[in-house]
Amino acid sequence: MSAGYKAVSWTRSKILYDVVLIAGIVAYITIFFRFGALPGPDGLSPDAPTLAMKAFGSCGFLLLTIVLAIGPLARLDRRFLPLLYNRRHFGVITCAIAASHASAALGWYFAFSDLPPLKALFAADTSFGQVSGFPFVILGVAAFLILLVMAATSHDFWLTFLGAPTWKSIHMAVYGAYALVVGHLALGALQDARSWVLPAVCAVSVVTLILLHLAAALSQNATDACIATASSPPWVVAGKLSAFAEGRAIVVHLADAEPVAIFRHDNMLSAVTNVCAHQNGPLGEGCVIDGLITCPWHGFQYRLADGCAPPPFTERIATYRLALDGDTVLLDPQPNPPGTYVEPIRVGSPVA
Amino acid sequence: MTFADLVYWCGLVYGGLGLGVAAAFLVFGLDRVDRSARGSFAFRPLLVPGLVLLWPVVIANWRRLLLRGT
Ligand code: HEM
Ligand code: FES
């Protein structure tokens, strides 16, 4: 947690995550160079720059697919949660791989032009009119620019400086980048693909991502207790008490307001905003550790009763009032100012 | 001037201005708009790429935060 921008503390799991990620990439590129250099059906072996372009391009595409799959996977099954940590490093590394692809591609594609490659890129076919003539490279460049802006604004400073809504919309643009890359492939490499591998990888990736996002959306709707229904004002129904499991939260989605996470800990209920003060992580998907709500993304912690981070940290999040009507949990959707103490509601005897 | 030249020169000018804004912001702006940055220096180079890419946004936010008096 931050009381000022100190270097993020490197924990063992973060180092492990980066080591696995980088080792995976190195292995992929190595294998690609080993087997990709074999002669194709036409008896020709690709030259080294082409091979590098293909290795880094496909690696970037796969990394982008994985990073987009992590979100819905973690929502579907909590065991994927650890993959959510450090998505920032994942993004920055993906951007670096895309940059290697672009520089290899520029070196190769325009090797026969006497213009500097970056200029040749835009001097090359600019027939935006028809689909087949549309310069697929422009789509790649646009995708790369999005990845670059995302990587460049990944430091926490940018979240404070730009404000959470702007920052979040910048980072949602990763879906746009993915669509651009798919266009980059569809209009470029897939037009004259001589093997089935790239079209197959591309199709499987896109279909998998769509299915995962659909499944995650459906399962969220299925846990129906989550959608707040009206009760006598100001209260809304958050759900049946039996739906609240010890040590976990239920996330209540309100119309036109931030979702609220209601935690049951030691048989007491407390409600806080679902939005972490650090980078808007989903607090309700985290758990209670040492009596503190622990964000699943980077582990910021907050006290249950007043939403304050334990000293020396200074973050505070909004709390909410709760009430019990028989076995129905009621929530006042009006947030208290961040850090406001709300007496937790006892719903059973303390857990030993 | 071809389309390619135009893109090239626009990119160059944009990046050059961005470097200027980045330097000015790191020296004069950061401490005044973001209290948590005071006394931390190691992370500043990390901000340069973003400052160069987004310099018009940086100027707008810098102004807004100064006017608000943080
Ligand atoms: C400045 C940005 C980019 C440039 C100049 C660029 C350029 C190229 C070029 C010239 C090709 C060859 C197409 C062909 O074989 O017909 C290519 C293919 C490809 N690009 Fe890009 N690209 C860029 C960005 C990206 C990004 C951001 C990604 C994904 C993260 C990407 C993924 C790919 C893939 C997977 C291929 C197919 C490789 C293969 O044939 O196996 N590119 N790109
Ligand atoms: S700890 Fe980073 S978003 Fe919560």
Short mmCIF file of C-alpha atoms and ligand atoms in Angstrom, two decimals:
data_model
loop_
_atom_site.label_atom_id
_atom_site.label_comp_id
_atom_site.label_asym_id
_atom_site.label_seq_id
_atom_site.Cartn_x
_atom_site.Cartn_y
_atom_site.Cartn_z
CA MET A 1 0.00 0.00 0.00
CA SER A 2 1.21 3.46 -0.55
CA ALA A 3 1.89 6.27 1.82
CA GLY A 4 3.68 8.02 -1.06
CA TYR A 5 5.17 6.38 -4.13
CA LYS A 6 7.68 4.05 -2.60
CA ALA A 7 8.97 1.30 -4.81
CA VAL A 8 6.31 -1.39 -4.89
CA SER A 9 7.42 -4.06 -2.50
CA TRP A 10 8.55 -7.15 -4.33
CA THR A 11 6.94 -10.15 -2.80
CA ARG A 12 7.92 -13.69 -3.56
CA SER A 13 4.72 -14.30 -5.54
CA LYS A 14 5.29 -11.24 -7.72
CA ILE A 15 8.82 -12.34 -8.55
CA LEU A 16 7.58 -15.85 -9.29
CA TYR A 17 4.87 -14.43 -11.56
CA ASP A 18 7.34 -12.39 -13.58
CA VAL A 19 9.84 -15.26 -13.76
CA VAL A 20 7.18 -17.66 -15.08
CA LEU A 21 5.92 -15.08 -17.56
CA ILE A 22 9.35 -14.24 -18.95
CA ALA A 23 10.46 -17.88 -19.01
CA GLY A 24 7.30 -18.74 -20.95
CA ILE A 25 8.00 -16.04 -23.50
CA VAL A 26 11.64 -17.06 -23.92
CA ALA A 27 10.59 -20.70 -24.37
CA TYR A 28 7.96 -19.73 -26.95
CA ILE A 29 10.37 -17.61 -29.01
CA THR A 30 13.09 -20.27 -28.81
CA ILE A 31 10.75 -23.03 -29.96
CA PHE A 32 9.40 -20.79 -32.69
CA PHE A 33 12.89 -20.15 -34.02
CA ARG A 34 13.79 -23.84 -33.83
CA PHE A 35 10.74 -25.18 -35.67
CA GLY A 36 9.71 -22.13 -37.65
CA ALA A 37 13.02 -22.27 -39.54
CA LEU A 38 12.16 -25.66 -41.02
CA PRO A 39 11.33 -25.49 -44.74
CA GLY A 40 7.64 -24.89 -45.45
CA PRO A 41 5.48 -26.77 -48.00
CA ASP A 42 7.13 -24.73 -50.75
CA GLY A 43 10.56 -26.00 -49.68
CA LEU A 44 11.72 -22.55 -48.58
CA SER A 45 12.91 -21.58 -45.10
CA PRO A 46 11.89 -18.14 -43.85
CA ASP A 47 14.77 -15.74 -43.25
CA ALA A 48 15.66 -14.54 -39.77
CA PRO A 49 13.87 -11.15 -39.80
CA THR A 50 10.65 -12.78 -41.09
CA LEU A 51 10.93 -15.41 -38.42
CA ALA A 52 11.46 -12.79 -35.72
CA MET A 53 8.49 -10.79 -37.02
CA LYS A 54 6.26 -13.89 -36.89
CA ALA A 55 7.57 -15.12 -33.55
CA PHE A 56 7.05 -11.80 -31.75
CA GLY A 57 3.79 -11.05 -33.57
CA SER A 58 2.15 -14.33 -32.64
CA CYS A 59 3.60 -14.16 -29.12
CA GLY A 60 2.08 -10.69 -28.68
CA PHE A 61 -1.27 -11.90 -29.96
CA LEU A 62 -1.27 -14.85 -27.56
CA LEU A 63 -0.25 -12.68 -24.59
CA LEU A 64 -3.04 -10.26 -25.40
CA THR A 65 -5.50 -13.15 -25.59
CA ILE A 66 -4.34 -14.49 -22.22
CA VAL A 67 -4.50 -11.13 -20.50
CA LEU A 68 -8.08 -10.66 -21.70
CA ALA A 69 -8.99 -14.17 -20.58
CA ILE A 70 -7.73 -13.68 -17.02
CA GLY A 71 -10.57 -11.34 -16.02
CA PRO A 72 -13.50 -13.64 -16.86
CA LEU A 73 -11.57 -16.72 -15.67
CA ALA A 74 -11.03 -15.19 -12.25
CA ARG A 75 -14.69 -14.30 -12.10
CA LEU A 76 -15.73 -17.84 -12.99
CA ASP A 77 -13.32 -19.59 -10.66
CA ARG A 78 -11.55 -17.96 -7.74
CA ARG A 79 -8.50 -20.17 -8.19
CA PHE A 80 -7.50 -17.96 -11.12
CA LEU A 81 -7.40 -14.90 -8.88
CA PRO A 82 -3.61 -14.94 -8.37
CA LEU A 83 -3.24 -14.37 -12.12
CA LEU A 84 -4.97 -11.03 -11.73
CA TYR A 85 -2.15 -9.68 -9.58
CA ASN A 86 0.57 -8.07 -11.65
CA ARG A 87 -1.49 -7.73 -14.78
CA ARG A 88 0.40 -4.46 -15.04
CA HIS A 89 3.68 -6.28 -15.67
CA PHE A 90 1.88 -8.54 -18.10
CA GLY A 91 0.68 -5.51 -20.06
CA VAL A 92 4.05 -3.79 -20.14
CA ILE A 93 5.75 -6.98 -21.31
CA THR A 94 3.09 -7.50 -24.01
CA CYS A 95 3.77 -3.99 -25.24
CA ALA A 96 7.51 -4.71 -25.40
CA ILE A 97 6.88 -7.89 -27.40
CA ALA A 98 4.63 -5.97 -29.81
CA ALA A 99 7.39 -3.38 -30.20
CA SER A 100 9.88 -6.13 -31.11
CA HIS A 101 7.41 -7.45 -33.67
CA ALA A 102 6.90 -4.00 -35.17
CA SER A 103 10.59 -3.26 -35.41
CA ALA A 104 11.28 -6.65 -37.03
CA ALA A 105 8.36 -6.10 -39.41
CA LEU A 106 9.52 -2.60 -40.32
CA GLY A 107 13.04 -3.85 -40.97
CA TRP A 108 11.79 -6.66 -43.19
CA TYR A 109 8.75 -5.36 -44.96
CA PHE A 110 10.37 -2.20 -46.12
CA ALA A 111 13.88 -3.48 -46.56
CA PHE A 112 13.64 -2.81 -50.29
CA SER A 113 12.51 0.77 -49.97
CA ASP A 114 15.00 3.63 -49.82
CA LEU A 115 12.80 5.64 -47.47
CA PRO A 116 13.40 5.27 -43.75
CA PRO A 117 11.10 2.39 -42.62
CA LEU A 118 8.81 4.54 -40.50
CA LYS A 119 8.13 6.80 -43.46
CA ALA A 120 7.80 3.93 -45.88
CA LEU A 121 5.10 2.52 -43.63
CA PHE A 122 2.81 5.41 -44.42
CA ALA A 123 3.96 5.83 -48.00
CA ALA A 124 2.98 2.22 -48.72
CA ASP A 125 -0.50 1.43 -49.90
CA THR A 126 -2.88 4.09 -48.65
CA SER A 127 -5.98 2.88 -50.47
CA PHE A 128 -8.26 3.15 -47.45
CA GLY A 129 -11.27 2.73 -49.73
CA GLN A 130 -11.55 -0.97 -50.33
CA VAL A 131 -11.28 -3.70 -47.72
CA SER A 132 -8.64 -5.83 -49.37
CA GLY A 133 -6.48 -2.80 -50.09
CA PHE A 134 -6.86 -1.33 -46.62
CA PRO A 135 -3.41 -1.08 -45.14
CA PHE A 136 -3.47 -3.72 -42.43
CA VAL A 137 -0.25 -2.27 -41.07
CA ILE A 138 -2.13 0.87 -39.99
CA LEU A 139 -4.36 -1.35 -37.83
CA GLY A 140 -1.26 -2.87 -36.24
CA VAL A 141 0.16 0.59 -35.58
CA ALA A 142 -3.10 1.74 -33.98
CA ALA A 143 -3.19 -1.35 -31.76
CA PHE A 144 0.42 -0.79 -30.78
CA LEU A 145 -0.24 2.86 -29.89
CA ILE A 146 -3.04 1.78 -27.55
CA LEU A 147 -0.77 -0.78 -25.88
CA LEU A 148 1.93 1.89 -25.59
CA VAL A 149 -0.36 4.42 -23.91
CA MET A 150 -1.61 1.73 -21.53
CA ALA A 151 1.89 0.63 -20.59
CA ALA A 152 3.04 4.23 -20.24
CA THR A 153 0.16 5.10 -17.90
CA SER A 154 0.34 1.99 -15.75
CA HIS A 155 2.07 3.72 -12.83
CA ASP A 156 -0.24 4.68 -9.96
CA PHE A 157 0.63 8.32 -10.50
CA TRP A 158 -1.50 8.30 -13.66
CA LEU A 159 -4.52 6.99 -11.82
CA THR A 160 -4.45 9.93 -9.41
CA PHE A 161 -3.44 12.45 -12.02
CA LEU A 162 -5.98 11.55 -14.72
CA GLY A 163 -8.73 10.52 -12.31
CA ALA A 164 -10.16 7.02 -12.08
CA PRO A 165 -12.83 7.27 -14.83
CA THR A 166 -10.37 8.50 -17.49
CA TRP A 167 -7.76 5.99 -16.43
CA LYS A 168 -10.23 3.17 -16.52
CA SER A 169 -11.46 4.07 -19.98
CA ILE A 170 -7.87 4.17 -21.26
CA HIS A 171 -7.39 0.67 -19.94
CA MET A 172 -10.69 -0.61 -21.32
CA ALA A 173 -9.28 0.32 -24.73
CA VAL A 174 -7.36 -2.96 -24.58
CA TYR A 175 -10.48 -4.52 -26.12
CA GLY A 176 -10.22 -2.04 -28.98
CA ALA A 177 -6.56 -2.95 -29.37
CA TYR A 178 -7.48 -6.61 -29.56
CA ALA A 179 -10.07 -5.92 -32.26
CA LEU A 180 -7.49 -3.91 -34.20
CA VAL A 181 -4.98 -6.76 -33.97
CA VAL A 182 -7.60 -9.21 -35.24
CA GLY A 183 -8.19 -6.82 -38.15
CA HIS A 184 -4.43 -6.56 -38.64
CA LEU A 185 -4.32 -10.33 -39.00
CA ALA A 186 -7.49 -10.72 -41.05
CA LEU A 187 -6.40 -8.18 -43.64
CA GLY A 188 -2.72 -9.07 -43.51
CA ALA A 189 -1.25 -12.43 -42.66
CA LEU A 190 -4.52 -14.38 -43.00
CA GLN A 191 -5.07 -13.18 -46.57
CA ASP A 192 -2.25 -15.31 -47.88
CA ALA A 193 -1.72 -17.76 -45.06
CA ARG A 194 -0.07 -20.86 -46.42
CA SER A 195 -0.57 -22.96 -43.33
CA TRP A 196 -3.61 -23.60 -41.17
CA VAL A 197 -1.83 -22.80 -37.90
CA LEU A 198 -2.25 -19.04 -37.76
CA PRO A 199 -5.92 -19.00 -38.90
CA ALA A 200 -6.69 -21.75 -36.38
CA VAL A 201 -4.92 -20.01 -33.48
CA CYS A 202 -6.65 -16.77 -34.34
CA ALA A 203 -10.13 -18.33 -34.57
CA VAL A 204 -9.73 -20.38 -31.39
CA SER A 205 -8.49 -17.33 -29.47
CA VAL A 206 -11.34 -15.09 -30.54
CA VAL A 207 -14.03 -17.72 -29.93
CA THR A 208 -12.56 -18.64 -26.53
CA LEU A 209 -12.51 -15.03 -25.41
CA ILE A 210 -16.09 -14.42 -26.49
CA LEU A 211 -17.32 -17.58 -24.75
CA LEU A 212 -15.40 -16.78 -21.55
CA HIS A 213 -16.85 -13.29 -21.37
CA LEU A 214 -20.36 -14.59 -22.02
CA ALA A 215 -19.97 -17.28 -19.37
CA ALA A 216 -18.67 -14.77 -16.82
CA ALA A 217 -21.53 -12.38 -17.53
CA LEU A 218 -24.11 -15.16 -17.21
CA SER A 219 -22.66 -16.52 -13.98
CA GLN A 220 -22.71 -13.05 -12.51
CA ASN A 221 -26.39 -12.77 -13.36
CA ALA A 222 -26.98 -16.21 -11.91
CA THR A 223 -25.84 -15.19 -8.44
CA ASP A 224 -29.02 -13.29 -8.33
CA ALA A 225 -28.82 -12.10 -4.77
CA CYS A 226 -26.42 -9.57 -6.19
CA ILE A 227 -28.95 -7.35 -7.89
CA ALA A 228 -30.50 -4.96 -5.43
CA THR A 229 -34.29 -4.87 -5.35
CA ALA A 230 -36.34 -2.09 -3.84
CA SER A 231 -37.71 -2.22 -0.31
CA SER A 232 -39.13 0.59 1.81
CA PRO A 233 -36.89 3.64 1.23
CA PRO A 234 -34.04 4.22 1.72
CA TRP A 235 -33.39 0.50 2.04
CA VAL A 236 -32.84 -1.95 -0.80
CA VAL A 237 -32.79 -5.71 -0.41
CA ALA A 238 -29.25 -7.06 -0.60
CA GLY A 239 -30.17 -10.73 -0.25
CA LYS A 240 -31.04 -13.55 2.13
CA LEU A 241 -28.75 -13.93 5.11
CA SER A 242 -28.10 -17.59 4.20
CA ALA A 243 -26.45 -16.44 0.97
CA PHE A 244 -23.65 -14.73 2.90
CA ALA A 245 -20.77 -17.12 3.52
CA GLU A 246 -18.34 -16.53 6.38
CA GLY A 247 -15.16 -14.69 5.36
CA ARG A 248 -16.53 -13.74 1.95
CA ALA A 249 -18.50 -10.93 0.37
CA ILE A 250 -21.56 -10.59 -1.77
CA VAL A 251 -21.41 -7.78 -4.28
CA VAL A 252 -24.60 -5.78 -4.67
CA HIS A 253 -25.06 -3.98 -7.97
CA LEU A 254 -27.04 -0.76 -7.65
CA ALA A 255 -28.63 1.23 -10.43
CA ASP A 256 -26.37 4.20 -11.35
CA ALA A 257 -23.97 3.79 -8.46
CA GLU A 258 -20.83 1.94 -7.56
CA PRO A 259 -21.36 -1.68 -6.52
CA VAL A 260 -21.24 -2.42 -2.79
CA ALA A 261 -19.42 -5.34 -1.16
CA ILE A 262 -21.09 -6.80 1.94
CA PHE A 263 -18.71 -8.93 3.97
CA ARG A 264 -19.58 -11.54 6.57
CA HIS A 265 -16.70 -11.90 8.98
CA ASP A 266 -16.87 -13.51 12.40
CA ASN A 267 -20.66 -13.62 11.89
CA MET A 268 -20.89 -9.86 11.54
CA LEU A 269 -21.94 -8.01 8.39
CA SER A 270 -20.21 -4.84 7.13
CA ALA A 271 -20.67 -3.03 3.84
CA VAL A 272 -18.07 -1.03 1.91
CA THR A 273 -17.75 0.11 -1.67
CA ASN A 274 -16.65 -2.64 -4.02
CA VAL A 275 -14.11 -0.26 -5.56
CA CYS A 276 -10.57 -0.34 -4.16
CA ALA A 277 -8.97 3.05 -3.53
CA HIS A 278 -5.79 1.87 -5.22
CA GLN A 279 -6.75 0.98 -8.80
CA ASN A 280 -10.46 0.26 -8.56
CA GLY A 281 -9.90 -3.43 -7.87
CA PRO A 282 -13.02 -5.48 -7.02
CA LEU A 283 -12.83 -5.66 -3.22
CA GLY A 284 -15.79 -8.04 -3.01
CA GLU A 285 -13.78 -10.68 -4.85
CA GLY A 286 -11.13 -10.52 -2.17
CA CYS A 287 -11.32 -12.08 1.26
CA VAL A 288 -10.81 -11.09 4.87
CA ILE A 289 -7.25 -11.63 6.08
CA ASP A 290 -6.28 -10.84 9.68
CA GLY A 291 -9.66 -9.15 10.08
CA LEU A 292 -8.99 -6.82 7.14
CA ILE A 293 -10.67 -6.72 3.75
CA THR A 294 -7.87 -7.56 1.32
CA CYS A 295 -8.07 -6.42 -2.28
CA PRO A 296 -7.53 -9.28 -4.74
CA TRP A 297 -5.51 -7.14 -7.11
CA HIS A 298 -2.55 -5.80 -5.13
CA GLY A 299 -3.46 -6.55 -1.55
CA PHE A 300 -4.45 -3.15 -0.16
CA GLN A 301 -6.26 -3.70 3.15
CA TYR A 302 -9.17 -1.95 4.85
CA ARG A 303 -10.85 -2.34 8.21
CA LEU A 304 -14.36 -3.79 7.96
CA ALA A 305 -16.13 -1.32 10.21
CA ASP A 306 -14.77 2.01 8.95
CA GLY A 307 -13.12 1.33 5.56
CA CYS A 308 -9.78 2.77 6.72
CA ALA A 309 -6.47 1.18 5.80
CA PRO A 310 -4.55 0.24 8.95
CA PRO A 311 -1.82 2.75 9.95
CA PRO A 312 0.59 3.91 8.59
CA PHE A 313 -1.49 3.78 5.41
CA THR A 314 -3.96 6.51 4.68
CA GLU A 315 -6.44 5.13 2.14
CA ARG A 316 -10.12 5.24 3.04
CA ILE A 317 -13.13 3.85 1.26
CA ALA A 318 -16.85 4.55 1.62
CA THR A 319 -18.92 2.48 4.07
CA TYR A 320 -22.68 1.79 3.95
CA ARG A 321 -25.42 1.22 6.49
CA LEU A 322 -27.00 -2.21 6.80
CA ALA A 323 -30.12 -3.51 8.52
CA LEU A 324 -31.66 -6.90 9.09
CA ASP A 325 -35.34 -7.63 8.47
CA GLY A 326 -35.92 -11.21 9.60
CA ASP A 327 -33.48 -13.12 7.42
CA THR A 328 -33.31 -10.42 4.74
CA VAL A 329 -30.27 -8.15 4.60
CA LEU A 330 -31.11 -4.53 3.75
CA LEU A 331 -28.68 -1.93 2.44
CA ASP A 332 -28.90 1.86 2.40
CA PRO A 333 -27.48 2.65 -1.07
CA GLN A 334 -26.34 6.11 0.04
CA PRO A 335 -22.56 5.85 0.71
CA ASN A 336 -21.12 7.31 3.89
CA PRO A 337 -18.07 9.56 3.49
CA PRO A 338 -14.93 7.42 3.19
CA GLY A 339 -13.71 6.24 6.58
CA THR A 340 -17.06 6.59 8.40
CA TYR A 341 -17.49 4.08 11.22
CA VAL A 342 -20.59 1.86 10.95
CA GLU A 343 -21.32 -0.65 13.71
CA PRO A 344 -21.20 -4.14 12.08
CA ILE A 345 -24.41 -6.19 12.39
CA ARG A 346 -24.13 -9.35 14.42
CA VAL A 347 -25.87 -12.28 12.71
CA GLY A 348 -24.61 -15.22 14.77
CA SER A 349 -22.27 -16.13 17.57
CA PRO A 350 -18.59 -15.26 17.07
CA VAL A 351 -16.66 -17.85 15.10
CA ALA A 352 -14.17 -19.54 17.42
CA MET B 1 5.07 16.97 -49.24
CA THR B 2 3.65 13.45 -49.27
CA PHE B 3 1.26 11.95 -46.75
CA ALA B 4 4.19 9.99 -45.35
CA ASP B 5 6.25 13.15 -44.82
CA LEU B 6 3.33 14.78 -43.09
CA VAL B 7 2.85 11.91 -40.63
CA TYR B 8 6.58 11.77 -40.02
CA TRP B 9 6.99 15.48 -39.27
CA CYS B 10 3.85 15.66 -37.17
CA GLY B 11 5.14 12.75 -35.11
CA LEU B 12 8.52 14.40 -34.69
CA VAL B 13 7.10 17.76 -33.62
CA TYR B 14 4.60 16.12 -31.27
CA GLY B 15 7.32 14.03 -29.64
CA GLY B 16 9.67 17.00 -29.35
CA LEU B 17 7.07 19.15 -27.65
CA GLY B 18 6.22 16.19 -25.45
CA LEU B 19 9.81 15.91 -24.25
CA GLY B 20 9.77 19.60 -23.33
CA VAL B 21 6.49 19.27 -21.43
CA ALA B 22 7.74 16.10 -19.69
CA ALA B 23 10.90 17.84 -18.46
CA ALA B 24 8.98 20.90 -17.28
CA PHE B 25 6.35 18.81 -15.54
CA LEU B 26 8.85 16.62 -13.71
CA VAL B 27 10.82 19.63 -12.50
CA PHE B 28 8.08 22.14 -11.75
CA GLY B 29 4.71 20.41 -11.84
CA LEU B 30 4.75 17.04 -10.18
CA ASP B 31 5.40 18.11 -6.59
CA ARG B 32 2.66 20.69 -6.73
CA VAL B 33 -0.08 18.55 -8.24
CA ASP B 34 0.58 15.27 -6.47
CA ARG B 35 1.51 15.31 -2.83
CA SER B 36 2.53 11.66 -2.69
CA ALA B 37 5.30 12.40 -5.19
CA ARG B 38 7.17 14.76 -2.85
CA GLY B 39 10.51 13.34 -1.87
CA SER B 40 10.25 10.37 -4.24
CA PHE B 41 12.52 10.61 -7.25
CA ALA B 42 13.32 7.11 -8.42
CA PHE B 43 9.93 6.66 -10.07
CA ARG B 44 10.04 9.87 -12.11
CA PRO B 45 11.79 8.49 -15.21
CA LEU B 46 9.02 5.89 -15.39
CA LEU B 47 6.55 8.68 -16.12
CA VAL B 48 8.45 10.09 -19.10
CA PRO B 49 6.94 7.88 -21.86
CA GLY B 50 3.42 8.67 -20.70
CA LEU B 51 4.16 12.39 -20.37
CA VAL B 52 5.56 12.49 -23.92
CA LEU B 53 2.61 10.55 -25.37
CA LEU B 54 -0.12 12.39 -23.50
CA TRP B 55 1.37 15.87 -23.13
CA PRO B 56 -1.75 17.81 -24.15
CA VAL B 57 -3.72 15.93 -21.47
CA VAL B 58 -0.88 16.55 -19.02
CA ILE B 59 -1.04 20.31 -19.58
CA ALA B 60 -4.82 20.35 -19.20
CA ASN B 61 -4.73 18.38 -15.94
CA TRP B 62 -1.77 20.32 -14.61
CA ARG B 63 -3.70 23.56 -15.12
CA ARG B 64 -6.88 22.13 -13.61
CA LEU B 65 -5.09 20.86 -10.50
CA LEU B 66 -3.19 24.13 -10.01
CA LEU B 67 -6.38 26.18 -10.31
CA ARG B 68 -8.01 23.91 -7.74
CA GLY B 69 -5.03 24.71 -5.52
CA THR B 70 -3.84 21.26 -4.52
C1 HEM C 1 3.65 -0.72 -35.28
C2 HEM C 1 2.89 -1.77 -35.25
C3 HEM C 1 2.89 -2.96 -36.20
C4 HEM C 1 3.47 -3.14 -37.46
C5 HEM C 1 4.26 -2.14 -38.28
C6 HEM C 1 3.16 -4.50 -37.86
C7 HEM C 1 3.54 -5.06 -39.08
C8 HEM C 1 3.27 -6.34 -39.48
C9 HEM C 1 3.59 -6.91 -40.76
C10 HEM C 1 4.30 -6.17 -41.86
C11 HEM C 1 3.16 -8.20 -40.79
C12 HEM C 1 3.31 -9.20 -41.91
C13 HEM C 1 1.98 -9.56 -42.50
C14 HEM C 1 2.04 -10.66 -43.54
O1 HEM C 1 2.76 -11.65 -43.32
O2 HEM C 1 1.35 -10.52 -44.55
C15 HEM C 1 2.55 -8.46 -39.50
C16 HEM C 1 2.01 -9.67 -39.11
C17 HEM C 1 1.54 -9.93 -37.83
N1 HEM C 1 1.35 -9.03 -36.81
FE1 HEM C 1 1.88 -7.09 -36.86
N2 HEM C 1 2.45 -5.11 -36.86
C18 HEM C 1 2.27 -4.22 -35.84
C19 HEM C 1 1.60 -4.42 -34.65
C20 HEM C 1 1.17 -5.66 -34.22
C21 HEM C 1 0.61 -5.91 -32.92
C22 HEM C 1 0.40 -4.87 -31.82
C23 HEM C 1 0.33 -7.26 -32.86
C24 HEM C 1 -0.22 -8.10 -31.71
C25 HEM C 1 -0.01 -7.92 -30.47
C26 HEM C 1 0.70 -7.83 -34.13
C27 HEM C 1 0.55 -9.18 -34.46
C28 HEM C 1 0.89 -9.71 -35.70
C29 HEM C 1 0.75 -11.12 -36.03
C30 HEM C 1 0.26 -12.23 -35.10
C31 HEM C 1 1.15 -11.26 -37.37
C32 HEM C 1 1.19 -12.55 -38.20
C33 HEM C 1 2.52 -13.17 -38.13
C34 HEM C 1 2.59 -14.41 -38.99
O3 HEM C 1 2.50 -14.29 -40.21
O4 HEM C 1 2.73 -15.50 -38.41
N3 HEM C 1 1.19 -6.83 -34.92
N4 HEM C 1 2.61 -7.32 -38.71
S1 FES C 2 -4.88 -3.15 -4.30
FE1 FES C 2 -4.62 -2.38 -6.27
S2 FES C 2 -6.65 -2.20 -6.87
FE2 FES C 2 -6.88 -2.85 -4.88
#
